[in-house]
Short mmCIF file of C-alpha atoms in Angstrom, two decimals:
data_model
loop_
_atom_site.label_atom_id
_atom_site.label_comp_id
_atom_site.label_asym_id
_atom_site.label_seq_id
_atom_site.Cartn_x
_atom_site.Cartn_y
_atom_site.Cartn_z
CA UNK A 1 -58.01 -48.72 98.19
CA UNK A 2 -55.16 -48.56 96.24
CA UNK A 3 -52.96 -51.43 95.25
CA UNK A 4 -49.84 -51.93 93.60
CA UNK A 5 -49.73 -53.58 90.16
CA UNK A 6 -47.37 -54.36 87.33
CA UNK A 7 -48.17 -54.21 83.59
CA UNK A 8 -46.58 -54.50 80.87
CA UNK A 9 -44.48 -51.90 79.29
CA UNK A 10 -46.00 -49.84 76.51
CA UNK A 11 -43.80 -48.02 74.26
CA UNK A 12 -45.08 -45.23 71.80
CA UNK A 13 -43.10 -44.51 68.82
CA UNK A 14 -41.69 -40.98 67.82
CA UNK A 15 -43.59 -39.39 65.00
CA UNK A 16 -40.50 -36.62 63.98
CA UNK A 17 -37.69 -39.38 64.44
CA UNK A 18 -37.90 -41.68 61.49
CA UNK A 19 -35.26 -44.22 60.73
CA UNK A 20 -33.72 -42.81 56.90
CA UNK A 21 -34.80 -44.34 54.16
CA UNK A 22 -32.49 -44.98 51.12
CA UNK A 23 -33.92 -45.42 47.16
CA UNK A 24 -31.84 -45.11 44.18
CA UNK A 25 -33.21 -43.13 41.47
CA UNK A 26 -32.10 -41.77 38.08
CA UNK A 27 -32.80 -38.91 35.99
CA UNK A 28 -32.14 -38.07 32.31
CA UNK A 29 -32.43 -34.75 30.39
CA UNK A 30 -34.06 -35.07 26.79
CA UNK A 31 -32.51 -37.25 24.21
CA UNK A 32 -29.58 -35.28 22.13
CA UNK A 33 -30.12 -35.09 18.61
CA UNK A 34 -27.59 -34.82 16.26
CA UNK A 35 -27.61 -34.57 12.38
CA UNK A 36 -25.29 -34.30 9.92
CA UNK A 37 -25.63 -32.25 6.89
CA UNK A 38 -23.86 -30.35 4.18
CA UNK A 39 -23.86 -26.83 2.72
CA UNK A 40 -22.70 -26.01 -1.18
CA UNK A 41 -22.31 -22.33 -2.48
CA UNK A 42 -24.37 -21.62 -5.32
CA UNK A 43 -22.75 -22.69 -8.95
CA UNK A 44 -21.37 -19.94 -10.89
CA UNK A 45 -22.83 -19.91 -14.68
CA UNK A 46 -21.62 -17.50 -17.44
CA UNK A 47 -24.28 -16.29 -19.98
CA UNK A 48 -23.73 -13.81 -22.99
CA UNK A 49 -26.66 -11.85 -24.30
CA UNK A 50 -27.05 -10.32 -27.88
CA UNK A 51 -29.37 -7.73 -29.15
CA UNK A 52 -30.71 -7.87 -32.73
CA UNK A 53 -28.68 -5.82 -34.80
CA UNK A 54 -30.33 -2.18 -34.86
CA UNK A 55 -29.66 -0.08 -37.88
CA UNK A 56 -28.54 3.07 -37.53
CA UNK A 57 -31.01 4.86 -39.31
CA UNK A 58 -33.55 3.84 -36.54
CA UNK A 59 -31.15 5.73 -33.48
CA UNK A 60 -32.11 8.89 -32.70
CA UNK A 61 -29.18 11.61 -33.74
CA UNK A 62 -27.47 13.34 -31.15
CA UNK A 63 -28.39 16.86 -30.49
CA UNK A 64 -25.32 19.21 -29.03
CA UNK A 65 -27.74 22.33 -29.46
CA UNK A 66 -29.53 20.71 -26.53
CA UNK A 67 -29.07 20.77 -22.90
CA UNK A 68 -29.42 17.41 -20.66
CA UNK A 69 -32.30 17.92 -17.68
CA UNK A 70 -30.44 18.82 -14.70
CA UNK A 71 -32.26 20.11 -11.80
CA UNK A 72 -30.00 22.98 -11.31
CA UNK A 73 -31.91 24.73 -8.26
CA UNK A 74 -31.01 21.35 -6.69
CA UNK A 75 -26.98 20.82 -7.45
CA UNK A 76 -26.92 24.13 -6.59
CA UNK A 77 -28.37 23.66 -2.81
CA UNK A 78 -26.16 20.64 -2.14
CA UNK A 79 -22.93 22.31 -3.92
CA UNK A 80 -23.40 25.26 -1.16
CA UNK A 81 -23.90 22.01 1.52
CA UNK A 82 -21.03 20.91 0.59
CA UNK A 83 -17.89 23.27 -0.21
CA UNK A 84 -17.24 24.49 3.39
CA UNK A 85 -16.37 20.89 4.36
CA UNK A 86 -14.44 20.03 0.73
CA UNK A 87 -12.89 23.39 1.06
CA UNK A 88 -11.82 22.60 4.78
CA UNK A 89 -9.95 19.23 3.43
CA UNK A 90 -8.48 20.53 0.47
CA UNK A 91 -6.76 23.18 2.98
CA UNK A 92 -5.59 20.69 5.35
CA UNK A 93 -4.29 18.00 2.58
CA UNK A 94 -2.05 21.44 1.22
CA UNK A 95 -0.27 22.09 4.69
CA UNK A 96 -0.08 18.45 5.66
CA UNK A 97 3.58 16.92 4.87
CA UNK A 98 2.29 13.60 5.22
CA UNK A 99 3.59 12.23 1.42
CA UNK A 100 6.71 14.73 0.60
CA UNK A 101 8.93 12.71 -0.83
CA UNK A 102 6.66 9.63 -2.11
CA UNK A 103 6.76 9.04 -5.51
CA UNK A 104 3.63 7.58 -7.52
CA UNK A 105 4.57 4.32 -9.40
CA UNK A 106 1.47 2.91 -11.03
CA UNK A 107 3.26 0.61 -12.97
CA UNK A 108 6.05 -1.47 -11.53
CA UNK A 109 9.44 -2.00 -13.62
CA UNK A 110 11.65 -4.08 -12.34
CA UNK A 111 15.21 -3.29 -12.99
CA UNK A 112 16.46 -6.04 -15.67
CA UNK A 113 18.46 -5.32 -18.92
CA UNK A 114 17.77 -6.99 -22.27
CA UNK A 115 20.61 -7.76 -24.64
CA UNK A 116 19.47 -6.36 -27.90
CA UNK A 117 22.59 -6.61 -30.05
CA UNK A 118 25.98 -8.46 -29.78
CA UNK A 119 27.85 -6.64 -32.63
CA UNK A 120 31.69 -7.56 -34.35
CA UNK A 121 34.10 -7.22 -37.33
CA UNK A 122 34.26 -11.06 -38.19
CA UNK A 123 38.36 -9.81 -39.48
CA UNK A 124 38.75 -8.27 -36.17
CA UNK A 125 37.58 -10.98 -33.79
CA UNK A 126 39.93 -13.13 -36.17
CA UNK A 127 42.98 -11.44 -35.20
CA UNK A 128 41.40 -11.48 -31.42
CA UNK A 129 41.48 -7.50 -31.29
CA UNK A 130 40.05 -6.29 -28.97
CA UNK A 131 36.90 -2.92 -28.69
CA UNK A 132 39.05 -0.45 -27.09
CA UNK A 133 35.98 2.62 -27.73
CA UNK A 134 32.61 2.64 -28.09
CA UNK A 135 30.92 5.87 -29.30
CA UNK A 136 27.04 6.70 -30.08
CA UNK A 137 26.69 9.90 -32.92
CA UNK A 138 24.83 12.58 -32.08
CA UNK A 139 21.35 11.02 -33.46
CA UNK A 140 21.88 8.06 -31.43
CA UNK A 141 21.11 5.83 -34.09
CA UNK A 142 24.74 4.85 -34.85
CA UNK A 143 27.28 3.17 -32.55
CA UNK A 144 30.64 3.23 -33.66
CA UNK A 145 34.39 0.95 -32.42
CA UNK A 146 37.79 1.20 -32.17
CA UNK A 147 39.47 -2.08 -32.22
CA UNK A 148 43.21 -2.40 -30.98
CA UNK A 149 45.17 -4.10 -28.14
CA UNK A 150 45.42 -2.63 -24.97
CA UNK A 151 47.46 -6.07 -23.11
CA UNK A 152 50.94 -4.45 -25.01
CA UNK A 153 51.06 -1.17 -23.20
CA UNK A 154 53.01 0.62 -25.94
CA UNK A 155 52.46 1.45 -29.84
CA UNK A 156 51.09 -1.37 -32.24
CA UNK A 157 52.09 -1.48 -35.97
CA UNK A 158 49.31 -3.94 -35.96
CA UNK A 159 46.83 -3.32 -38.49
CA UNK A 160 43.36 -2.42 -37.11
CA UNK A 161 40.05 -0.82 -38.23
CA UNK A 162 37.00 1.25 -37.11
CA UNK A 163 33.48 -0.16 -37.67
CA UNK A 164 29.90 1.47 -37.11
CA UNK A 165 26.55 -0.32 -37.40
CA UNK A 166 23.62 1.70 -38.09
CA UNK A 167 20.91 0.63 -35.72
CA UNK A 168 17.60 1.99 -37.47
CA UNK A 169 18.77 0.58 -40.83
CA UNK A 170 16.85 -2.34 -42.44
CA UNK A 171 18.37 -5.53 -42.16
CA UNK A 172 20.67 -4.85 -39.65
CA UNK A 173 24.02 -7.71 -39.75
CA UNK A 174 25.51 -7.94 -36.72
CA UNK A 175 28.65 -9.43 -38.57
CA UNK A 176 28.81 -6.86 -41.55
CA UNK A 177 29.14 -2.90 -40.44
CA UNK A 178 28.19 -0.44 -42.11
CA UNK A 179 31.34 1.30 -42.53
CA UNK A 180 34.75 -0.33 -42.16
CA UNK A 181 37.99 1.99 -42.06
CA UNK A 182 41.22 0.13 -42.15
CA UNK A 183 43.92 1.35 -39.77
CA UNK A 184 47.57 1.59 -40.21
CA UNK A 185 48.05 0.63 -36.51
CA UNK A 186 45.91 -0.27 -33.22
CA UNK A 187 43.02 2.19 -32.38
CA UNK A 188 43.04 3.69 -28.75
CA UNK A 189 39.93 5.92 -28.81
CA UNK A 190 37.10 7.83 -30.82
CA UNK A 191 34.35 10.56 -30.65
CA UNK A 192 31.72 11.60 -32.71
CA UNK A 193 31.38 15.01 -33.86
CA UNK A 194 28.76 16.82 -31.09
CA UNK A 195 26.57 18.00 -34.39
CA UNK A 196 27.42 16.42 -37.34
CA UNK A 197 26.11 13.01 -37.21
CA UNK A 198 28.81 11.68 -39.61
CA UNK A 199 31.62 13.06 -38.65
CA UNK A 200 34.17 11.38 -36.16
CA UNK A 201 37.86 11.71 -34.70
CA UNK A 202 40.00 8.37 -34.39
CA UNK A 203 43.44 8.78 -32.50
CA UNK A 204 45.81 5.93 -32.18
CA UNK A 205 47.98 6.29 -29.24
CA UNK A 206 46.51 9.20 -26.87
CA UNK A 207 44.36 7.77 -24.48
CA UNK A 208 41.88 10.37 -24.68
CA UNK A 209 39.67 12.37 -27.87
CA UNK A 210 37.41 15.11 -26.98
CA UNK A 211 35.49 17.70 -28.89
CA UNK A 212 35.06 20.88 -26.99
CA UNK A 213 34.47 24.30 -27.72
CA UNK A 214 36.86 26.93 -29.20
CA UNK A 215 38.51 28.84 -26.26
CA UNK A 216 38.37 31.90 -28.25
CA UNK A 217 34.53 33.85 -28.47
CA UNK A 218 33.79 31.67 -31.62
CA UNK A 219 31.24 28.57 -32.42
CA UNK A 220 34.46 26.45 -33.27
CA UNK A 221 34.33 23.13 -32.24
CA UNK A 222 38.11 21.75 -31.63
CA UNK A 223 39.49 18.55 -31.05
CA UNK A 224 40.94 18.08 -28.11
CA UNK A 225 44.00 14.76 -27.36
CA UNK A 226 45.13 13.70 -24.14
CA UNK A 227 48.21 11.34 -23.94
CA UNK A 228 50.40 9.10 -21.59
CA UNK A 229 52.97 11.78 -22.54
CA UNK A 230 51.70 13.96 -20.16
CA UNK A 231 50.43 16.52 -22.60
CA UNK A 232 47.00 17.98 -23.56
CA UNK A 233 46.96 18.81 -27.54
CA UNK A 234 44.18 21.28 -28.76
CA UNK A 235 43.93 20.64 -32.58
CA UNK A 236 41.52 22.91 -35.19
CA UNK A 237 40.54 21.74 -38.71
CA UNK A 238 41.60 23.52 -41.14
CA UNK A 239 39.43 23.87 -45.25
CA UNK A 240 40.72 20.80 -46.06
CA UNK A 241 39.65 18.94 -43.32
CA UNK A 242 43.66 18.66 -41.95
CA UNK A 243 44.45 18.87 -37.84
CA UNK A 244 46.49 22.00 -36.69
CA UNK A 245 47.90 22.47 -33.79
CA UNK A 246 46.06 25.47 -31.87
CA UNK A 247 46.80 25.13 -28.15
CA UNK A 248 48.20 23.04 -25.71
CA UNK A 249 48.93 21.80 -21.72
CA UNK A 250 51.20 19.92 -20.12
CA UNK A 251 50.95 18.44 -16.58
CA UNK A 252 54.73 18.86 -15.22
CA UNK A 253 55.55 17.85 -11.64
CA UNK A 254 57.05 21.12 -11.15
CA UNK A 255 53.96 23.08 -11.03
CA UNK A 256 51.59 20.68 -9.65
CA UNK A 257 49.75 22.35 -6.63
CA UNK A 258 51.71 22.23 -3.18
CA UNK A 259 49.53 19.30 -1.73
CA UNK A 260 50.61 16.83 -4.31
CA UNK A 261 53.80 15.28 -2.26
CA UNK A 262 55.87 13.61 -4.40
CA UNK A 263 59.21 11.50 -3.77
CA UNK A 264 62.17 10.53 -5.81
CA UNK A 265 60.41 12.47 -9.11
CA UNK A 266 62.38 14.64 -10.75
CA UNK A 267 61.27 18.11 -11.50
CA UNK A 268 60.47 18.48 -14.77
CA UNK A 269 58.88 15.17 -14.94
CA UNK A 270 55.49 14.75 -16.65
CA UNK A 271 52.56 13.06 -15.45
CA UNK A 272 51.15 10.83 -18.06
CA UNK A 273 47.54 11.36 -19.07
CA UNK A 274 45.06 8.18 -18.77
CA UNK A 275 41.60 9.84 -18.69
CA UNK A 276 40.04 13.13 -19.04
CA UNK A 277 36.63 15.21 -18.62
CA UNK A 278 35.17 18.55 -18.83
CA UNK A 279 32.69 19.75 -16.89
CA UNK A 280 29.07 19.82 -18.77
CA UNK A 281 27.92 23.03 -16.72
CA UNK A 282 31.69 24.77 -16.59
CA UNK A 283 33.66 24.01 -20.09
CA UNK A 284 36.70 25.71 -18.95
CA UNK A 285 37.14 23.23 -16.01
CA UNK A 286 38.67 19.41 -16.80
CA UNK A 287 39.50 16.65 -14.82
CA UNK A 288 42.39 14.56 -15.34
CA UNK A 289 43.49 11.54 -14.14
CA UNK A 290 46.71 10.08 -14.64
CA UNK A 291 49.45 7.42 -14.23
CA UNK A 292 50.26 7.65 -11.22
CA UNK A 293 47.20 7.23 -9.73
CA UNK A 294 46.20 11.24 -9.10
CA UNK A 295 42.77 13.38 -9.75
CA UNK A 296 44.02 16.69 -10.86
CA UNK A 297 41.29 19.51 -11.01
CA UNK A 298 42.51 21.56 -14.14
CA UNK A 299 41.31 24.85 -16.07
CA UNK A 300 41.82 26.08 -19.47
CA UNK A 301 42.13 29.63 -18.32
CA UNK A 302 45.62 29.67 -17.04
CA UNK A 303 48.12 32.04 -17.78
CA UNK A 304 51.10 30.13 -16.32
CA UNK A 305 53.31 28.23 -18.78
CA UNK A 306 54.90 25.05 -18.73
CA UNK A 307 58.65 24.66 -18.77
CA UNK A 308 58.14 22.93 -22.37
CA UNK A 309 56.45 23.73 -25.58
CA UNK A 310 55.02 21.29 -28.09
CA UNK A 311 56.53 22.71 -31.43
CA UNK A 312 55.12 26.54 -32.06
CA UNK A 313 52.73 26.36 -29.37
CA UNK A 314 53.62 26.49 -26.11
CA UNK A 315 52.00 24.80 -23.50
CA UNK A 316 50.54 25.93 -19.98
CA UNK A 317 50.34 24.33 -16.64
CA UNK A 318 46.32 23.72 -16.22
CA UNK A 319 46.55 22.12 -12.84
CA UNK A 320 45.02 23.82 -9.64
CA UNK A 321 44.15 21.15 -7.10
CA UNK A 322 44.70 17.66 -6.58
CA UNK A 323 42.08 15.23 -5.19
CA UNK A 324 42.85 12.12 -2.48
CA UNK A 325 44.55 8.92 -4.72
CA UNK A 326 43.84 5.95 -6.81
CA UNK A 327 46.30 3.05 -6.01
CA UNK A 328 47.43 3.01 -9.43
CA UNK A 329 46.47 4.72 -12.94
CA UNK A 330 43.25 6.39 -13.14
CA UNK A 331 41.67 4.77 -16.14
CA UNK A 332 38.25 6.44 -16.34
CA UNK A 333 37.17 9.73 -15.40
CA UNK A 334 33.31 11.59 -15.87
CA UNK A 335 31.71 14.75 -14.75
CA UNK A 336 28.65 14.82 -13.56
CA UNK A 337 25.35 16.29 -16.26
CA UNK A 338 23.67 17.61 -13.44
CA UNK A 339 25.92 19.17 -10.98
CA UNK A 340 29.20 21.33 -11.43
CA UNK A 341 31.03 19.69 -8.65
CA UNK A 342 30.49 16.01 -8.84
CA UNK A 343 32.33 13.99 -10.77
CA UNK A 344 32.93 9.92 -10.65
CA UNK A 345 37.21 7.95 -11.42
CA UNK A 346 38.07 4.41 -11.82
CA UNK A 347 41.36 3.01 -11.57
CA UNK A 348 43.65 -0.28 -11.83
CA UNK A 349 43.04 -0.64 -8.15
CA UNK A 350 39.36 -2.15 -8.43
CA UNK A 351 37.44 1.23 -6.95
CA UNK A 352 35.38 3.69 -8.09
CA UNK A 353 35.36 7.31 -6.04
CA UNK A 354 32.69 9.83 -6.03
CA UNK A 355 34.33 13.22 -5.50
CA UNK A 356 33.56 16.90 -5.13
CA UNK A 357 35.51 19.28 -6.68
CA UNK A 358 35.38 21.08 -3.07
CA UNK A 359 37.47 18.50 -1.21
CA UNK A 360 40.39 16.35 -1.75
CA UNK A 361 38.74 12.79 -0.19
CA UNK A 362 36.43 11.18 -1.68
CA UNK A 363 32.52 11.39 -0.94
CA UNK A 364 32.47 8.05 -1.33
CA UNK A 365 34.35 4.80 -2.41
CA UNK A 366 33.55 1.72 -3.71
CA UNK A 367 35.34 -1.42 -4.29
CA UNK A 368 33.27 -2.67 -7.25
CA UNK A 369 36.15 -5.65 -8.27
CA UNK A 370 39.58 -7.31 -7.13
CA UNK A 371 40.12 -6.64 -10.79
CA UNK A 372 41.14 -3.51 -12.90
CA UNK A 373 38.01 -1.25 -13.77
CA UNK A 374 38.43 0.19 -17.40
CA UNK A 375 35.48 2.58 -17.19
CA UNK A 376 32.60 4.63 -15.45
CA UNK A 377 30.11 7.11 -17.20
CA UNK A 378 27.25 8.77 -15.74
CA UNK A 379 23.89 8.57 -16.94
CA UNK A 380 22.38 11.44 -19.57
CA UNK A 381 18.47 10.80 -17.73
CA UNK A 382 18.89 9.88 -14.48
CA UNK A 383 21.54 12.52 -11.64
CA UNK A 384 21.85 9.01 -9.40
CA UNK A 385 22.37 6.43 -12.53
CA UNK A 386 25.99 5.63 -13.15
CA UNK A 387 27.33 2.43 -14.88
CA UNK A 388 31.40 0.99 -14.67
CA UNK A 389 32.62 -2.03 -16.76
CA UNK A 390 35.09 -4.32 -14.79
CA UNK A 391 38.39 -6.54 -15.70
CA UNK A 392 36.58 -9.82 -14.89
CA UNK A 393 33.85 -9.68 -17.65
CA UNK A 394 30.60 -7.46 -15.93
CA UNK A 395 28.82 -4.61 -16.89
CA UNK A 396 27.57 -2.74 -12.91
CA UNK A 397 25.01 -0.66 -12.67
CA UNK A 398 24.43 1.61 -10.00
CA UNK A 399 21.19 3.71 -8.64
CA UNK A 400 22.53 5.37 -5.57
CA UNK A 401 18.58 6.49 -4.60
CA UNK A 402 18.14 3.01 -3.96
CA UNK A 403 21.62 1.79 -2.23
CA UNK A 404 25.28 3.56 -2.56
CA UNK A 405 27.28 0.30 -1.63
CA UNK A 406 25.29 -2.56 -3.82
CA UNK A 407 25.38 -2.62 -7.60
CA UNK A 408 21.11 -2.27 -9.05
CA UNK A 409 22.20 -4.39 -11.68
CA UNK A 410 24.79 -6.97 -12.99
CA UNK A 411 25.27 -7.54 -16.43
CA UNK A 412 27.57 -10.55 -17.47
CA UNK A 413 29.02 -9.35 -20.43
CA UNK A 414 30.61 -12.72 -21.36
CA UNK A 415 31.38 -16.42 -20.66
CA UNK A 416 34.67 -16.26 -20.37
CA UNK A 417 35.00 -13.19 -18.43
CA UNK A 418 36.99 -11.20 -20.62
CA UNK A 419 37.11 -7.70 -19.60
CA UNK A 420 35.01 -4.78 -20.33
CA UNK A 421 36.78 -1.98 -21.74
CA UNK A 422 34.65 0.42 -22.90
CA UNK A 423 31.03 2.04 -21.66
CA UNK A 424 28.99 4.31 -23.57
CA UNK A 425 25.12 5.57 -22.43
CA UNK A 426 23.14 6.55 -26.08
CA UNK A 427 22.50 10.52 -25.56
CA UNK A 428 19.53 10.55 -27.45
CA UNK A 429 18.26 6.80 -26.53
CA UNK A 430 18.58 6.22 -22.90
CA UNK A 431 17.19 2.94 -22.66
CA UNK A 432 20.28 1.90 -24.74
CA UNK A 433 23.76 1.23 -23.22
CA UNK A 434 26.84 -0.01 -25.59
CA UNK A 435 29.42 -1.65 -23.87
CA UNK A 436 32.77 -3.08 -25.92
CA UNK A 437 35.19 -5.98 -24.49
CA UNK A 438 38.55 -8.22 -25.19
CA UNK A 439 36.18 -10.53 -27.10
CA UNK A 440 36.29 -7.98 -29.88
CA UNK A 441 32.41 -7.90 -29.95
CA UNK A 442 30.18 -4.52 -28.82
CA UNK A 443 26.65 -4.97 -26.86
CA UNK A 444 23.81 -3.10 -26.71
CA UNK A 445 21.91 -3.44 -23.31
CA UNK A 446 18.26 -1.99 -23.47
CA UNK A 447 17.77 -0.71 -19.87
CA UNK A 448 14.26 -0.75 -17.99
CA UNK A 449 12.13 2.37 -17.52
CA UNK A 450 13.57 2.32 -14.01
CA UNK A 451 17.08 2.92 -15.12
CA UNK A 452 15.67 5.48 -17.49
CA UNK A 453 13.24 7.57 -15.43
CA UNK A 454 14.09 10.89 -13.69
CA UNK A 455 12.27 10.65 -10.09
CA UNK A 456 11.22 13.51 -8.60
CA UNK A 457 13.71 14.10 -6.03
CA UNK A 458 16.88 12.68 -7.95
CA UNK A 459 18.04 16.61 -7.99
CA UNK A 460 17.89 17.60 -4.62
CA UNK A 461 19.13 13.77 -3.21
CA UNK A 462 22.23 14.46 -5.57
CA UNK A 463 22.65 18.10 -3.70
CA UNK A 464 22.73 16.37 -0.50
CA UNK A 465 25.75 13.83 -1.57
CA UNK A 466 27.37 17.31 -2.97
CA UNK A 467 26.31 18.87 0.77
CA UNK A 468 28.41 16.29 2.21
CA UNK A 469 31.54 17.70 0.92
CA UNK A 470 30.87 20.76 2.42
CA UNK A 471 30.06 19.61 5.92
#
């Protein structure tokens, strides 16, 4: 039967349990190449090629009589293609607005100045005189000067003499004039004769000589004086070449217009004269400026006379309206060439004012110097272009398209600062500028097409400063 019996113990290993088994391995991608190399561009190499020489005989002659081939059915087919849509863009380009007011400038000039002459009387700078007027005849080919002293402030005995240089004439000397006329006593101011080239009126003391036309219906041409005196002289020539008296004005305190308020001045006190203009678009109208620092708006038309007479003529009372201040004497005064209201003073106190005969203030103001300023003149080309000439030796232009605070240009007249007395744009040349100082000597600046050239909206920018007024 059955018995009990022990064996030994088997043991069977599991098949899906399997102790883990650890090997380190490595792997590695492909090798990295690398190469170094360099790239050149291709060398540049100039080569010139020359035919034989063909004689002419051997070209064909050209024929006008005949027509080149043009396949006219053709440019005719693509002309109709095309004009709706060149038609359309024309159209739009007239109504657009997109460029009003940009000006074309293909060429760019920079705004410099060139000194072309330096011009003096050798006698004159001798007896340190100084150019108290500068003045260009009407062909702008000769520059005339006045030499005197304007540091004494009253009448000089002192010898003196007017010079002119003829700028077109071969061999020109800056040392030897042309013409020298010895004077009797210092020179204050000069003008050439509007149409005859060598004609020209020399005053000593007045500090103003115009020519202007007769007052009466005739093609006179008078000469008109301006003095510290406070009257306005209108002399004619006579056969013999002589100066008579014709007409006259006098600027007496008591018929000044009702805004001028004026204290501790008697009554039949005269305002001195120190600088005069007439209007280039309204010759009956003048500026004045005078000692005491006033603008007076003044017309040749008056009826009202003067509680004084100069000798057989007597004199009327010119002024109508009085304009805002200088802080001292108005030395320079100039009228606009391109608007009837506008008109530009300088005085002793370092400023130049823009005005409009509408108004009494200024338009605008400008402290150019903490010197005196001797002179301002508009230019004959440009409506925005005006140039002053300062106590401490500079020449300033300004282009008030550009900037209405900031001189364009700077001209250093001289080393030692002298001042600059006298200004003078050529009428017929305007790239030329004369400018005459306490050195005794007279320069002539050649200005660059951008001082000379009209833009195209000068006009209508200058309307807007005269606008101002108004508003």
């Amino acid at each position: 039967m059955f018995t009990d019996e022990v064996r030994e113990a088997v043991s069977i290993d599991s098949r899906w349990r399997k102790v883990p088994e650890l090997r380190d391995a490595v792997c590695q991608t492909a090798v990295v190449r690398r190469t170094e190399a360099s790239v050149q561009i291709r060398r540049n190499a100039r080569s010139g090629t020359q035919t034989d020489p063909v004689e002419c005989r051997d070209l064909p002659a050209f024929d006008g009589s005949v027509e080149p081939s043009i396949d006219s059915p053709r440019l005719a087919r693509f002309l109709r293609q095309v004009e709706p849509m060149v038609s359309k863009e024309l159209m739009k380009n007239i109504k657009s607005h997109a460029f009003d007011g940009f000006e074309v400038n293909w060429i760019d000039h920079p705004n410099t100045v060139s000194c072309l002459h330096t011009l003096h009387y050798p006698e004159a700078q001798k007896r340190k005189l100084h150019v108290t007027g500068v003045s260009w005849n009407v062909t702008g080919s000769v520059i005339a000067c006045a030499y005197g002293r304007l540091e004494d402030g009253d009448w000089s005995t002192e010898k003196s003499y007017v010079c002119s240089w003829n700028l077109d004439r071969r061999g020109l000397n800056p040392e030897r004039p042309n013409t020298v006329i010895d004077v009797s006593s210092a020179v204050m101011c000069l003008a050439f004769h509007p149409v005859e080239p060598s004609l020209i009126a020399v005053f000593l003391f007045p500090k103003q000589v115009h020519w202007i036309q007769s007052l009466s219906r005739s093609n006179r041409i008078n000469v008109l004086s301006a003095s510290t005196d406070g009257k306005i002289l209108i002399w004619q020539m006579d056969g013999r070449g002589r100066l008579v008296l014709q007409d006259g004005f006098a600027l007496i305190v008591q018929q000044m217009p009702r805004n001028v308020k004026l204290h501790k001045v008697s009554e039949d006190s005269l305002f001195g004269v120190t600088s005069l203009s007439f209007s280039r678009l309204d010759k009956t109208v003048f500026i004045a400026g005078v000692e005491g620092g006033y603008v007076l708006k003044c017309s040749t038309e008056v009826l009202t006379h003067a509680a004084l007479s100069s000798g057989s003529v007597p004199l009327k009372a010119p002024a109508q309206f009085t304009f805002s201040p200088h802080c001292g004497p108005v030395h320079a005064v100039d009228c606009s060439p391109f608007h009837r209201n506008l008109f530009l003073t300088a005085g002793t106190d370092g400023h130049v004012h823009l005005y409009s005969m509408l108004q009494a203030e200024p338009i605008l103001s400008l402290q150019l110097c903490q010197s005196y300023l001797f002179s301002v003149n508009w230019s004959f080309v440009r409506p925005l272009v005006f140039a002053a000439a300062t106590g401490e030796g500079t020449v300033l232009i300004f282009d008030l398209g550009h900037s209405s605070l900031r001189p364009t240009v700077s001209i250093e007249q001289n080393t030692e600062r002298k001042p600059v007395y006298c200004l003078a744009f050529n009428p017929k040349r305007p790239e030329l500028l004369a400018a005459g100082n306490a050195e005794g000597s007279v320069k002539i600046w050649q200005l660059s097409a951008e001082l000379t050239k009209e833009g195209s909206r000068e006009i209508s920018l200058l309307e807007q400063f005269a606008n101002e007024a108004v508003d």
